[in-house]
mmCIF file of C-alpha atoms and ligand atoms in Angstrom:
data_model
loop_
_atom_site.group_PDB
_atom_site.id
_atom_site.type_symbol
_atom_site.label_atom_id
_atom_site.label_comp_id
_atom_site.label_asym_id
_atom_site.label_seq_id
_atom_site.Cartn_x
_atom_site.Cartn_y
_atom_site.Cartn_z
ATOM 1 C CA MET H 1 19.803 22.082 -2.792
ATOM 2 C CA SER H 2 18.537 21.902 0.486
ATOM 3 C CA HIS H 3 19.912 19.541 3.252
ATOM 4 C CA TYR H 4 17.825 17.871 5.884
ATOM 5 C CA LYS H 5 19.156 15.324 8.428
ATOM 6 C CA VAL H 6 15.930 12.732 7.726
ATOM 7 C CA ILE H 7 13.892 12.810 4.688
ATOM 8 C CA ILE H 8 10.711 10.646 4.747
ATOM 9 C CA ILE H 9 9.611 9.475 1.264
ATOM 10 C CA GLY H 10 6.033 8.887 1.473
ATOM 11 C CA SER H 11 2.714 9.427 3.757
ATOM 12 C CA GLY H 12 0.726 6.834 5.077
ATOM 13 C CA PRO H 13 1.059 5.733 8.681
ATOM 14 C CA ALA H 14 4.133 4.245 8.381
ATOM 15 C CA GLY H 15 5.669 8.193 6.925
ATOM 16 C CA LEU H 16 4.001 9.720 9.079
ATOM 17 C CA THR H 17 4.444 8.010 12.328
ATOM 18 C CA ALA H 18 8.418 8.390 11.696
ATOM 19 C CA ALA H 19 7.779 11.911 10.985
ATOM 20 C CA ILE H 20 5.767 12.398 14.632
ATOM 21 C CA TYR H 21 8.948 10.262 16.082
ATOM 22 C CA THR H 22 11.776 11.722 14.012
ATOM 23 C CA ALA H 23 9.958 15.798 14.634
ATOM 24 C CA ARG H 24 9.995 14.899 18.686
ATOM 25 C CA ALA H 25 13.421 14.081 18.179
ATOM 26 C CA ASN H 26 14.154 17.538 17.096
ATOM 27 C CA LEU H 27 15.550 16.270 13.636
ATOM 28 C CA SER H 28 12.931 18.726 11.527
ATOM 29 C CA PRO H 29 12.256 15.923 8.794
ATOM 30 C CA LEU H 30 10.733 16.603 5.731
ATOM 31 C CA VAL H 31 8.182 14.212 4.636
ATOM 32 C CA LEU H 32 7.789 13.748 0.674
ATOM 33 C CA GLU H 33 4.135 12.610 0.634
ATOM 34 C CA GLY H 34 3.972 11.280 -2.847
ATOM 35 C CA LEU H 35 1.444 10.929 -5.606
ATOM 36 C CA GLN H 36 -1.224 9.829 -2.854
ATOM 37 C CA PRO H 37 -0.880 11.789 0.855
ATOM 38 C CA GLY H 38 -2.045 10.059 3.274
ATOM 39 C CA GLY H 39 -1.903 6.622 1.689
ATOM 40 C CA GLN H 40 -4.299 3.852 1.189
ATOM 41 C CA LEU H 41 -6.200 4.634 4.255
ATOM 42 C CA THR H 42 -7.319 7.784 2.101
ATOM 43 C CA THR H 43 -9.003 5.501 -0.474
ATOM 44 C CA THR H 44 -11.465 4.071 2.868
ATOM 45 C CA THR H 45 -14.354 4.667 4.907
ATOM 46 C CA ASP H 46 -14.513 3.434 8.446
ATOM 47 C CA VAL H 47 -11.052 2.291 10.153
ATOM 48 C CA GLU H 48 -12.440 -0.063 12.867
ATOM 49 C CA ASN H 49 -9.010 -1.437 14.288
ATOM 50 C CA PHE H 50 -6.868 1.450 14.517
ATOM 51 C CA PRO H 51 -6.627 1.537 18.394
ATOM 52 C CA GLY H 52 -7.725 4.809 20.259
ATOM 53 C CA PHE H 53 -10.791 5.051 18.374
ATOM 54 C CA PRO H 54 -13.165 2.903 19.928
ATOM 55 C CA GLU H 55 -16.206 4.262 17.971
ATOM 56 C CA GLY H 56 -14.105 3.867 14.507
ATOM 57 C CA ILE H 57 -12.295 6.512 12.355
ATOM 58 C CA MET H 58 -12.675 7.668 8.934
ATOM 59 C CA GLY H 59 -9.187 6.697 7.056
ATOM 60 C CA PRO H 60 -8.860 10.682 5.633
ATOM 61 C CA ASP H 61 -9.275 11.954 9.565
ATOM 62 C CA LEU H 62 -6.574 9.261 10.761
ATOM 63 C CA MET H 63 -4.570 10.017 8.008
ATOM 64 C CA ASP H 64 -5.011 13.891 8.256
ATOM 65 C CA LYS H 65 -5.089 14.140 12.378
ATOM 66 C CA MET H 66 -1.306 12.063 11.693
ATOM 67 C CA ARG H 67 -0.020 14.914 9.630
ATOM 68 C CA GLU H 68 -0.880 17.859 12.246
ATOM 69 C CA GLN H 69 0.179 15.791 14.895
ATOM 70 C CA ALA H 70 3.558 15.765 12.892
ATOM 71 C CA LYS H 71 3.655 18.896 11.817
ATOM 72 C CA ARG H 72 3.057 20.053 15.606
ATOM 73 C CA PHE H 73 6.540 18.993 16.619
ATOM 74 C CA GLY H 74 8.268 21.215 13.246
ATOM 75 C CA ALA H 75 7.588 18.130 10.447
ATOM 76 C CA ASN H 76 7.725 19.764 6.920
ATOM 77 C CA CYS H 77 5.360 17.979 4.873
ATOM 78 C CA GLN H 78 5.429 18.613 0.873
ATOM 79 C CA PHE H 79 3.082 17.361 -1.734
ATOM 80 C CA GLU H 80 6.098 16.674 -3.671
ATOM 81 C CA VAL H 81 6.219 13.646 -6.057
ATOM 82 C CA VAL H 82 9.927 12.002 -5.309
ATOM 83 C CA VAL H 83 11.471 10.637 -9.137
ATOM 84 C CA LYS H 84 14.776 9.529 -8.670
ATOM 85 C CA VAL H 85 17.257 8.851 -5.463
ATOM 86 C CA ASP H 86 20.664 8.718 -5.017
ATOM 87 C CA PHE H 87 22.123 6.366 -2.193
ATOM 88 C CA LYS H 88 25.597 5.626 -3.629
ATOM 89 C CA GLN H 89 27.099 8.883 -1.978
ATOM 90 C CA ARG H 90 26.159 10.753 0.730
ATOM 91 C CA PRO H 91 24.317 12.886 2.272
ATOM 92 C CA PHE H 92 22.121 11.140 -0.068
ATOM 93 C CA LYS H 93 20.575 12.391 -2.713
ATOM 94 C CA VAL H 94 16.527 12.767 -2.905
ATOM 95 C CA SER H 95 15.118 14.398 -6.202
ATOM 96 C CA THR H 96 11.176 15.551 -6.915
ATOM 97 C CA GLU H 97 10.654 16.891 -10.453
ATOM 98 C CA ASP H 98 11.949 20.409 -9.706
ATOM 99 C CA LYS H 99 13.957 19.975 -6.793
ATOM 100 C CA THR H 100 17.142 17.658 -5.662
ATOM 101 C CA TYR H 101 17.426 17.359 -1.721
ATOM 102 C CA THR H 102 20.469 15.791 0.320
ATOM 103 C CA ALA H 103 19.452 13.794 3.753
ATOM 104 C CA ASP H 104 22.071 12.268 5.979
ATOM 105 C CA ALA H 105 19.454 9.329 6.387
ATOM 106 C CA VAL H 106 16.188 8.358 4.119
ATOM 107 C CA ILE H 107 13.190 6.690 5.691
ATOM 108 C CA ILE H 108 11.714 4.756 2.382
ATOM 109 C CA SER H 109 7.780 4.340 3.365
ATOM 110 C CA THR H 110 6.143 4.337 -0.049
ATOM 111 C CA GLY H 111 3.638 2.055 0.733
ATOM 112 C CA ALA H 112 2.036 -0.429 -1.916
ATOM 113 C CA SER H 113 -0.900 -0.025 -4.751
ATOM 114 C CA SER H 114 -3.664 -2.501 -5.818
ATOM 115 C CA LYS H 115 -2.839 -4.373 -9.051
ATOM 116 C CA TRP H 116 -4.650 -4.139 -11.904
ATOM 117 C CA ILE H 117 -5.287 -7.141 -14.460
ATOM 118 C CA GLY H 118 -4.612 -4.431 -16.935
ATOM 119 C CA LEU H 119 -7.631 -4.238 -19.556
ATOM 120 C CA GLU H 120 -8.087 -0.878 -20.936
ATOM 121 C CA SER H 121 -11.724 -1.568 -20.380
ATOM 122 C CA GLU H 122 -11.071 -2.027 -16.598
ATOM 123 C CA ALA H 123 -9.133 0.824 -16.240
ATOM 124 C CA ALA H 124 -11.407 3.250 -18.169
ATOM 125 C CA LEU H 125 -14.457 1.735 -15.904
ATOM 126 C CA VAL H 126 -12.528 2.381 -12.586
ATOM 127 C CA GLY H 127 -14.960 4.322 -10.166
ATOM 128 C CA HIS H 128 -18.064 3.251 -12.666
ATOM 129 C CA GLY H 129 -18.287 -0.178 -11.364
ATOM 130 C CA VAL H 130 -14.869 -1.628 -11.040
ATOM 131 C CA SER H 131 -12.750 -1.406 -8.053
ATOM 132 C CA SER H 132 -10.108 -2.838 -6.077
ATOM 133 C CA CYS H 133 -11.397 -1.765 -2.829
ATOM 134 C CA ALA H 134 -14.518 -3.621 -1.319
ATOM 135 C CA THR H 135 -13.849 -1.596 1.895
ATOM 136 C CA CYS H 136 -14.580 1.627 0.209
ATOM 137 C CA ASP H 137 -16.665 0.794 -2.570
ATOM 138 C CA GLY H 138 -18.961 -1.671 -1.196
ATOM 139 C CA PHE H 139 -21.610 0.184 -0.110
ATOM 140 C CA PHE H 140 -22.132 1.129 -3.826
ATOM 141 C CA PHE H 141 -23.624 -2.355 -4.702
ATOM 142 C CA ARG H 142 -26.523 -2.639 -2.179
ATOM 143 C CA GLY H 143 -28.729 -5.330 -3.742
ATOM 144 C CA LYS H 144 -26.446 -6.246 -6.873
ATOM 145 C CA GLU H 145 -25.059 -8.979 -8.045
ATOM 146 C CA ILE H 146 -20.949 -8.072 -8.764
ATOM 147 C CA ALA H 147 -17.945 -10.836 -9.453
ATOM 148 C CA ILE H 148 -14.477 -10.451 -8.003
ATOM 149 C CA VAL H 149 -11.097 -11.916 -9.909
ATOM 150 C CA GLY H 150 -8.622 -13.563 -7.359
ATOM 151 C CA GLY H 151 -8.214 -16.603 -5.232
ATOM 152 C CA GLY H 152 -5.773 -15.146 -2.464
ATOM 153 C CA ASP H 153 -6.997 -14.316 0.962
ATOM 154 C CA SER H 154 -7.269 -10.690 -0.286
ATOM 155 C CA ALA H 155 -10.326 -12.183 -2.742
ATOM 156 C CA MET H 156 -11.970 -13.952 -0.097
ATOM 157 C CA GLU H 157 -12.169 -11.845 2.609
ATOM 158 C CA GLU H 158 -13.381 -9.058 -0.197
ATOM 159 C CA ALA H 159 -15.838 -11.731 -1.269
ATOM 160 C CA THR H 160 -17.480 -12.464 1.993
ATOM 161 C CA PHE H 161 -17.196 -8.702 3.241
ATOM 162 C CA LEU H 162 -19.451 -7.686 0.132
ATOM 163 C CA THR H 163 -21.814 -10.009 0.876
ATOM 164 C CA ARG H 164 -23.177 -7.392 3.366
ATOM 165 C CA PHE H 165 -24.127 -5.241 0.825
ATOM 166 C CA ALA H 166 -24.686 -7.444 -3.044
ATOM 167 C CA SER H 167 -27.378 -9.895 -3.363
ATOM 168 C CA LYS H 168 -24.828 -12.506 -5.299
ATOM 169 C CA VAL H 169 -20.441 -12.342 -5.386
ATOM 170 C CA THR H 170 -19.240 -14.888 -7.999
ATOM 171 C CA VAL H 171 -15.473 -15.321 -7.848
ATOM 172 C CA ILE H 172 -13.933 -15.543 -10.607
ATOM 173 C CA HIS H 173 -10.295 -17.397 -10.592
ATOM 174 C CA ARG H 174 -7.605 -18.219 -12.888
ATOM 175 C CA ARG H 175 -6.937 -22.000 -11.631
ATOM 176 C CA ASP H 176 -9.310 -24.161 -10.098
ATOM 177 C CA ASP H 177 -7.484 -24.133 -6.818
ATOM 178 C CA LEU H 178 -7.527 -21.321 -4.568
ATOM 179 C CA ARG H 179 -4.436 -19.897 -2.905
ATOM 180 C CA ALA H 180 -6.284 -18.508 0.221
ATOM 181 C CA SER H 181 -5.870 -19.517 3.761
ATOM 182 C CA LYS H 182 -8.001 -22.502 4.624
ATOM 183 C CA ILE H 183 -10.188 -20.884 7.253
ATOM 184 C CA MET H 184 -10.630 -17.725 4.398
ATOM 185 C CA GLN H 185 -11.640 -20.392 2.053
ATOM 186 C CA ASP H 186 -14.189 -22.341 4.083
ATOM 187 C CA ARG H 187 -15.726 -19.005 5.367
ATOM 188 C CA ALA H 188 -16.276 -18.023 1.509
ATOM 189 C CA PHE H 189 -17.458 -21.694 0.575
ATOM 190 C CA ASN H 190 -19.812 -21.527 3.457
ATOM 191 C CA ASN H 191 -21.112 -18.162 2.297
ATOM 192 C CA PRO H 192 -24.841 -19.148 0.195
ATOM 193 C CA LYS H 193 -24.297 -15.474 -1.299
ATOM 194 C CA ILE H 194 -20.703 -16.812 -3.401
ATOM 195 C CA SER H 195 -20.435 -18.946 -6.011
ATOM 196 C CA PHE H 196 -17.136 -19.725 -7.976
ATOM 197 C CA ILE H 197 -15.758 -20.107 -11.641
ATOM 198 C CA TRP H 198 -12.933 -21.566 -12.065
ATOM 199 C CA ASP H 199 -10.255 -21.532 -14.708
ATOM 200 C CA THR H 200 -10.997 -18.372 -15.862
ATOM 201 C CA ALA H 201 -9.519 -15.181 -17.079
ATOM 202 C CA VAL H 202 -11.612 -11.991 -17.301
ATOM 203 C CA ILE H 203 -10.730 -10.534 -20.758
ATOM 204 C CA ASP H 204 -12.541 -7.286 -21.157
ATOM 205 C CA VAL H 205 -15.233 -5.147 -18.620
ATOM 206 C CA LEU H 206 -18.360 -4.192 -20.753
ATOM 207 C CA GLY H 207 -20.030 -1.435 -20.305
ATOM 208 C CA SER H 208 -19.254 2.503 -20.113
ATOM 209 C CA LYS H 209 -18.993 5.499 -18.154
ATOM 210 C CA GLU H 210 -22.643 6.161 -18.500
ATOM 211 C CA THR H 211 -24.120 2.783 -17.537
ATOM 212 C CA GLY H 212 -21.381 1.527 -15.263
ATOM 213 C CA VAL H 213 -20.396 -2.235 -15.656
ATOM 214 C CA THR H 214 -23.131 -4.254 -17.204
ATOM 215 C CA GLY H 215 -21.002 -7.460 -17.587
ATOM 216 C CA LEU H 216 -18.046 -9.287 -18.488
ATOM 217 C CA LYS H 217 -16.175 -10.972 -21.092
ATOM 218 C CA LEU H 218 -14.769 -14.249 -19.700
ATOM 219 C CA GLN H 219 -12.324 -16.788 -20.828
ATOM 220 C CA ASN H 220 -11.904 -20.466 -19.822
ATOM 221 C CA LEU H 221 -8.596 -21.238 -19.563
ATOM 222 C CA LYS H 222 -8.631 -24.958 -20.446
ATOM 223 C CA THR H 223 -11.434 -25.057 -23.175
ATOM 224 C CA LYS H 224 -10.431 -21.401 -24.189
ATOM 225 C CA ALA H 225 -14.321 -21.140 -24.906
ATOM 226 C CA VAL H 226 -15.262 -16.931 -24.495
ATOM 227 C CA SER H 227 -18.569 -16.162 -22.858
ATOM 228 C CA ASP H 228 -19.964 -13.294 -21.688
ATOM 229 C CA PHE H 229 -21.104 -12.977 -17.878
ATOM 230 C CA PRO H 230 -23.628 -10.375 -16.921
ATOM 231 C CA THR H 231 -22.595 -7.835 -13.654
ATOM 232 C CA GLU H 232 -22.752 -4.550 -12.573
ATOM 233 C CA GLY H 233 -19.397 -4.787 -10.766
ATOM 234 C CA LEU H 234 -15.895 -5.740 -10.496
ATOM 235 C CA PHE H 235 -13.734 -6.501 -7.901
ATOM 236 C CA VAL H 236 -10.275 -6.448 -8.437
ATOM 237 C CA ALA H 237 -7.668 -8.452 -5.388
ATOM 238 C CA ILE H 238 -5.472 -10.139 -7.328
ATOM 239 C CA GLY H 239 -2.580 -8.626 -4.487
ATOM 240 C CA HIS H 240 -0.822 -5.811 -4.530
ATOM 241 C CA LYS H 241 2.893 -4.338 -6.087
ATOM 242 C CA PRO H 242 5.197 -2.625 -3.843
ATOM 243 C CA ASN H 243 6.052 0.945 -4.932
ATOM 244 C CA THR H 244 9.577 0.688 -5.240
ATOM 245 C CA ASP H 245 10.428 1.713 -8.917
ATOM 246 C CA ILE H 246 12.518 4.720 -8.014
ATOM 247 C CA PHE H 247 14.710 2.362 -5.363
ATOM 248 C CA GLN H 248 15.722 0.040 -8.167
ATOM 249 C CA GLY H 249 19.708 -0.632 -7.932
ATOM 250 C CA GLU H 250 19.520 1.859 -4.893
ATOM 251 C CA VAL H 251 18.904 -0.081 -2.185
ATOM 252 C CA GLU H 252 17.858 -3.976 -1.962
ATOM 253 C CA LEU H 253 14.663 -4.838 -3.201
ATOM 254 C CA ASP H 254 12.860 -8.860 -3.405
ATOM 255 C CA ALA H 255 12.072 -10.989 -6.525
ATOM 256 C CA THR H 256 8.458 -9.147 -5.700
ATOM 257 C CA GLY H 257 10.329 -5.593 -5.759
ATOM 258 C CA TYR H 258 9.503 -5.269 -2.062
ATOM 259 C CA VAL H 259 12.482 -3.590 -0.092
ATOM 260 C CA VAL H 260 14.389 -6.183 2.037
ATOM 261 C CA VAL H 261 15.010 -5.791 5.351
ATOM 262 C CA LYS H 262 16.998 -7.090 8.071
ATOM 263 C CA PRO H 263 14.318 -9.409 10.155
ATOM 264 C CA GLY H 264 13.262 -8.031 12.916
ATOM 265 C CA THR H 265 14.367 -4.500 11.816
ATOM 266 C CA VAL H 266 13.609 -1.880 9.423
ATOM 267 C CA SER H 267 17.378 -1.652 8.330
ATOM 268 C CA THR H 268 18.021 -1.933 4.409
ATOM 269 C CA ASN H 269 21.395 -2.872 3.262
ATOM 270 C CA ILE H 270 22.321 0.464 2.818
ATOM 271 C CA ALA H 271 23.427 2.254 6.293
ATOM 272 C CA GLY H 272 21.095 4.943 7.619
ATOM 273 C CA VAL H 273 18.424 4.183 4.919
ATOM 274 C CA TYR H 274 15.609 2.315 6.489
ATOM 275 C CA ALA H 275 12.072 0.898 5.368
ATOM 276 C CA CYS H 276 8.663 0.845 6.618
ATOM 277 C CA GLY H 277 5.293 -0.146 6.277
ATOM 278 C CA ASP H 278 3.797 -2.032 3.230
ATOM 279 C CA VAL H 279 6.951 -1.389 1.374
ATOM 280 C CA GLN H 280 8.430 -3.994 3.283
ATOM 281 C CA ASP H 281 5.473 -6.029 4.446
ATOM 282 C CA HIS H 282 3.723 -8.072 2.322
ATOM 283 C CA HIS H 283 2.149 -10.453 5.243
ATOM 284 C CA TYR H 284 0.667 -7.896 7.852
ATOM 285 C CA ARG H 285 0.017 -4.898 5.504
ATOM 286 C CA GLN H 286 -2.447 -3.103 8.895
ATOM 287 C CA ALA H 287 -2.121 0.500 9.232
ATOM 288 C CA ILE H 288 -0.907 -0.094 12.857
ATOM 289 C CA THR H 289 1.678 -2.482 11.791
ATOM 290 C CA ALA H 290 2.994 0.362 9.375
ATOM 291 C CA ALA H 291 2.867 2.807 12.152
ATOM 292 C CA GLY H 292 4.960 0.635 14.554
ATOM 293 C CA THR H 293 7.384 -0.154 12.017
ATOM 294 C CA GLY H 294 7.444 3.700 11.364
ATOM 295 C CA CYS H 295 8.539 4.472 14.943
ATOM 296 C CA MET H 296 11.349 1.856 14.919
ATOM 297 C CA ALA H 297 12.527 3.410 11.376
ATOM 298 C CA ALA H 298 12.560 6.670 13.139
ATOM 299 C CA ILE H 299 14.088 5.562 16.411
ATOM 300 C CA ASP H 300 16.789 3.681 14.493
ATOM 301 C CA ALA H 301 17.808 6.864 12.264
ATOM 302 C CA GLU H 302 17.755 9.016 15.616
ATOM 303 C CA LYS H 303 20.325 6.898 16.345
ATOM 304 C CA TYR H 304 22.193 6.386 13.432
ATOM 305 C CA ILE H 305 22.637 10.274 13.142
ATOM 306 C CA GLU H 306 23.749 10.936 16.725
ATOM 307 C CA ALA H 307 26.473 8.661 15.886
ATOM 308 C CA LEU H 308 27.226 10.466 12.743
ATOM 309 C CA GLU H 309 27.452 13.490 14.236
ATOM 310 C CA SER H 310 29.941 12.129 17.113
ATOM 311 C CA GLU H 311 31.977 10.335 14.399
ATOM 312 C CA GLU H 312 32.060 14.106 12.624
ATOM 313 C CA LYS H 313 33.190 15.587 15.832
ATOM 314 C CA THR H 314 35.929 13.194 16.996
ATOM 315 C CA THR H 315 37.064 13.552 13.327
ATOM 316 C CA GLN H 316 36.970 17.746 13.440
ATOM 317 C CA LYS H 317 38.923 17.477 16.923
ATOM 318 C CA ALA H 318 41.552 15.398 15.584
ATOM 319 C CA SER H 319 42.158 17.767 12.805
ATOM 320 C CA VAL H 320 42.342 20.543 14.804
HETATM 321 P P1 NAP A 401 -2.074 -13.479 -3.227
HETATM 322 O O1 NAP A 401 -2.060 -14.165 -1.895
HETATM 323 O O2 NAP A 401 -0.638 -13.108 -3.599
HETATM 324 O O3 NAP A 401 -3.076 -14.165 -4.180
HETATM 325 C C1 NAP A 401 -3.622 -13.167 -5.311
HETATM 326 C C2 NAP A 401 -4.494 -14.083 -6.253
HETATM 327 O O4 NAP A 401 -4.660 -13.261 -7.283
HETATM 328 C C3 NAP A 401 -3.845 -15.470 -6.580
HETATM 329 O O5 NAP A 401 -5.006 -16.067 -6.411
HETATM 330 C C4 NAP A 401 -3.576 -15.347 -7.728
HETATM 331 O O6 NAP A 401 -3.895 -15.881 -8.377
HETATM 332 C C5 NAP A 401 -4.703 -14.148 -8.571
HETATM 333 N N1 NAP A 401 -3.624 -13.556 -9.575
HETATM 334 C C6 NAP A 401 -2.806 -12.769 -9.642
HETATM 335 N N2 NAP A 401 -2.606 -12.052 -10.855
HETATM 336 C C7 NAP A 401 -3.383 -12.112 -11.190
HETATM 337 C C8 NAP A 401 -4.216 -11.820 -12.705
HETATM 338 N N3 NAP A 401 -3.406 -10.879 -13.383
HETATM 339 N N4 NAP A 401 -5.117 -12.212 -13.070
HETATM 340 C C9 NAP A 401 -6.129 -12.963 -12.196
HETATM 341 N N5 NAP A 401 -5.777 -13.491 -11.307
HETATM 342 C C10 NAP A 401 -4.121 -13.105 -10.400
HETATM 343 O O7 NAP A 401 -2.651 -11.531 -2.444
HETATM 344 P P2 NAP A 401 -3.323 -11.217 -1.463
HETATM 345 O O8 NAP A 401 -4.739 -11.980 -1.422
HETATM 346 O O9 NAP A 401 -4.123 -10.506 -1.546
HETATM 347 O O10 NAP A 401 -2.579 -11.829 -0.194
HETATM 348 C C11 NAP A 401 -1.418 -11.526 -0.231
HETATM 349 C C12 NAP A 401 -1.100 -11.054 1.381
HETATM 350 O O11 NAP A 401 -1.830 -10.874 2.241
HETATM 351 C C13 NAP A 401 -1.216 -12.786 1.789
HETATM 352 O O12 NAP A 401 -0.142 -13.144 2.430
HETATM 353 C C14 NAP A 401 -2.194 -12.832 2.424
HETATM 354 O O13 NAP A 401 -2.251 -13.753 3.355
HETATM 355 C C15 NAP A 401 -2.360 -11.762 3.103
HETATM 356 N N6 NAP A 401 -3.620 -11.668 3.524
HETATM 357 C C16 NAP A 401 -4.190 -12.299 4.275
HETATM 358 C C17 NAP A 401 -5.231 -11.439 5.556
HETATM 359 C C18 NAP A 401 -6.551 -12.165 6.354
HETATM 360 O O14 NAP A 401 -5.700 -13.232 6.911
HETATM 361 N N7 NAP A 401 -7.319 -11.803 6.750
HETATM 362 C C19 NAP A 401 -6.297 -10.779 3.907
HETATM 363 C C20 NAP A 401 -5.585 -10.235 2.771
HETATM 364 C C21 NAP A 401 -4.436 -10.570 2.696
HETATM 365 P P3 NAP A 401 -3.046 -17.823 -8.271
HETATM 366 O O15 NAP A 401 -3.587 -18.205 -7.482
HETATM 367 O O16 NAP A 401 -3.436 -18.719 -9.945
HETATM 368 O O17 NAP A 401 -1.433 -16.999 -8.661
#
């Protein structure tokens, strides 16, 4: 079993920023990168709003640079997936498929994933006309008619963004009232390329890997009427799910599964366990805010370890 002062679980902007800071503090952190090394930004193209890159930078390049920077100061980045944690005993235990590590402090930065409707046909056609990322895939729908599911800010933002490429965007929402903020609603309502289908669920995605998406089967939730809707693409923008399954029962989560942190901090209910980035933030969800909270987690972990070590020294002196 290998022991580390700090283990960072997850490798998006939050985790890798925490790695840079803890590595520079000589804590030699272990970063267990997880299923999607680099996090959600690796599925985006041009990142235009990360400060310091006036010409923009490709998402995967930005994450590679962050990893390089962390390694330069001694971070040990491993492409391993954590399957279990034990925060009930100290040092904390963090297990992957093959190994169990121990740590004095743990930084949770496992991020969030897009939610899907849950249809078999939807899963089968991801990458063949079904997408959850307008920024990544919008370009492929130049001149096409496409549909988007959802009624929140993400759906309105993505619908508006997609009109740069698509000839027509139809928003399909399960109610007749949008959840999105007024300004985002107005932007979508005023866009001549966007139209709406209300009170309706997508119950099947039509097409194949060969043809791509050719249409949707829709059901009006009030009348129960089923109809076919021709379209060449489906974007799903129904929110995100924090990646916290492995933390159930180990750290406090809210009703929607986000890690609860003390307001204005990155401290969880377990001393020595910190959470940063999208796994604890359903509001801002930006690379720069994730990086900011990653920095906070690193500084707090460093102080925690310092206190722990000076406590150990005092105990050793007292017992001599
Ligand atoms: P959200 O606010 O939770 O909205 C999700 C939408 O998807 C809702 O309209 C919901 O319908 C619908 N939905 C959920 N599950 C569904 C399902 N299984 N089938 C069909 N429809 C389903 O999520 P979000 O839009 O991703 O926004 C999350 C947070 O990020 C919000 O706080 C938002 O303000 C923020 N955000 C802000 C911006 C911005 O300001 N630029 C951009 C994006 C996101 P119901 O309405 O019926 O529940």
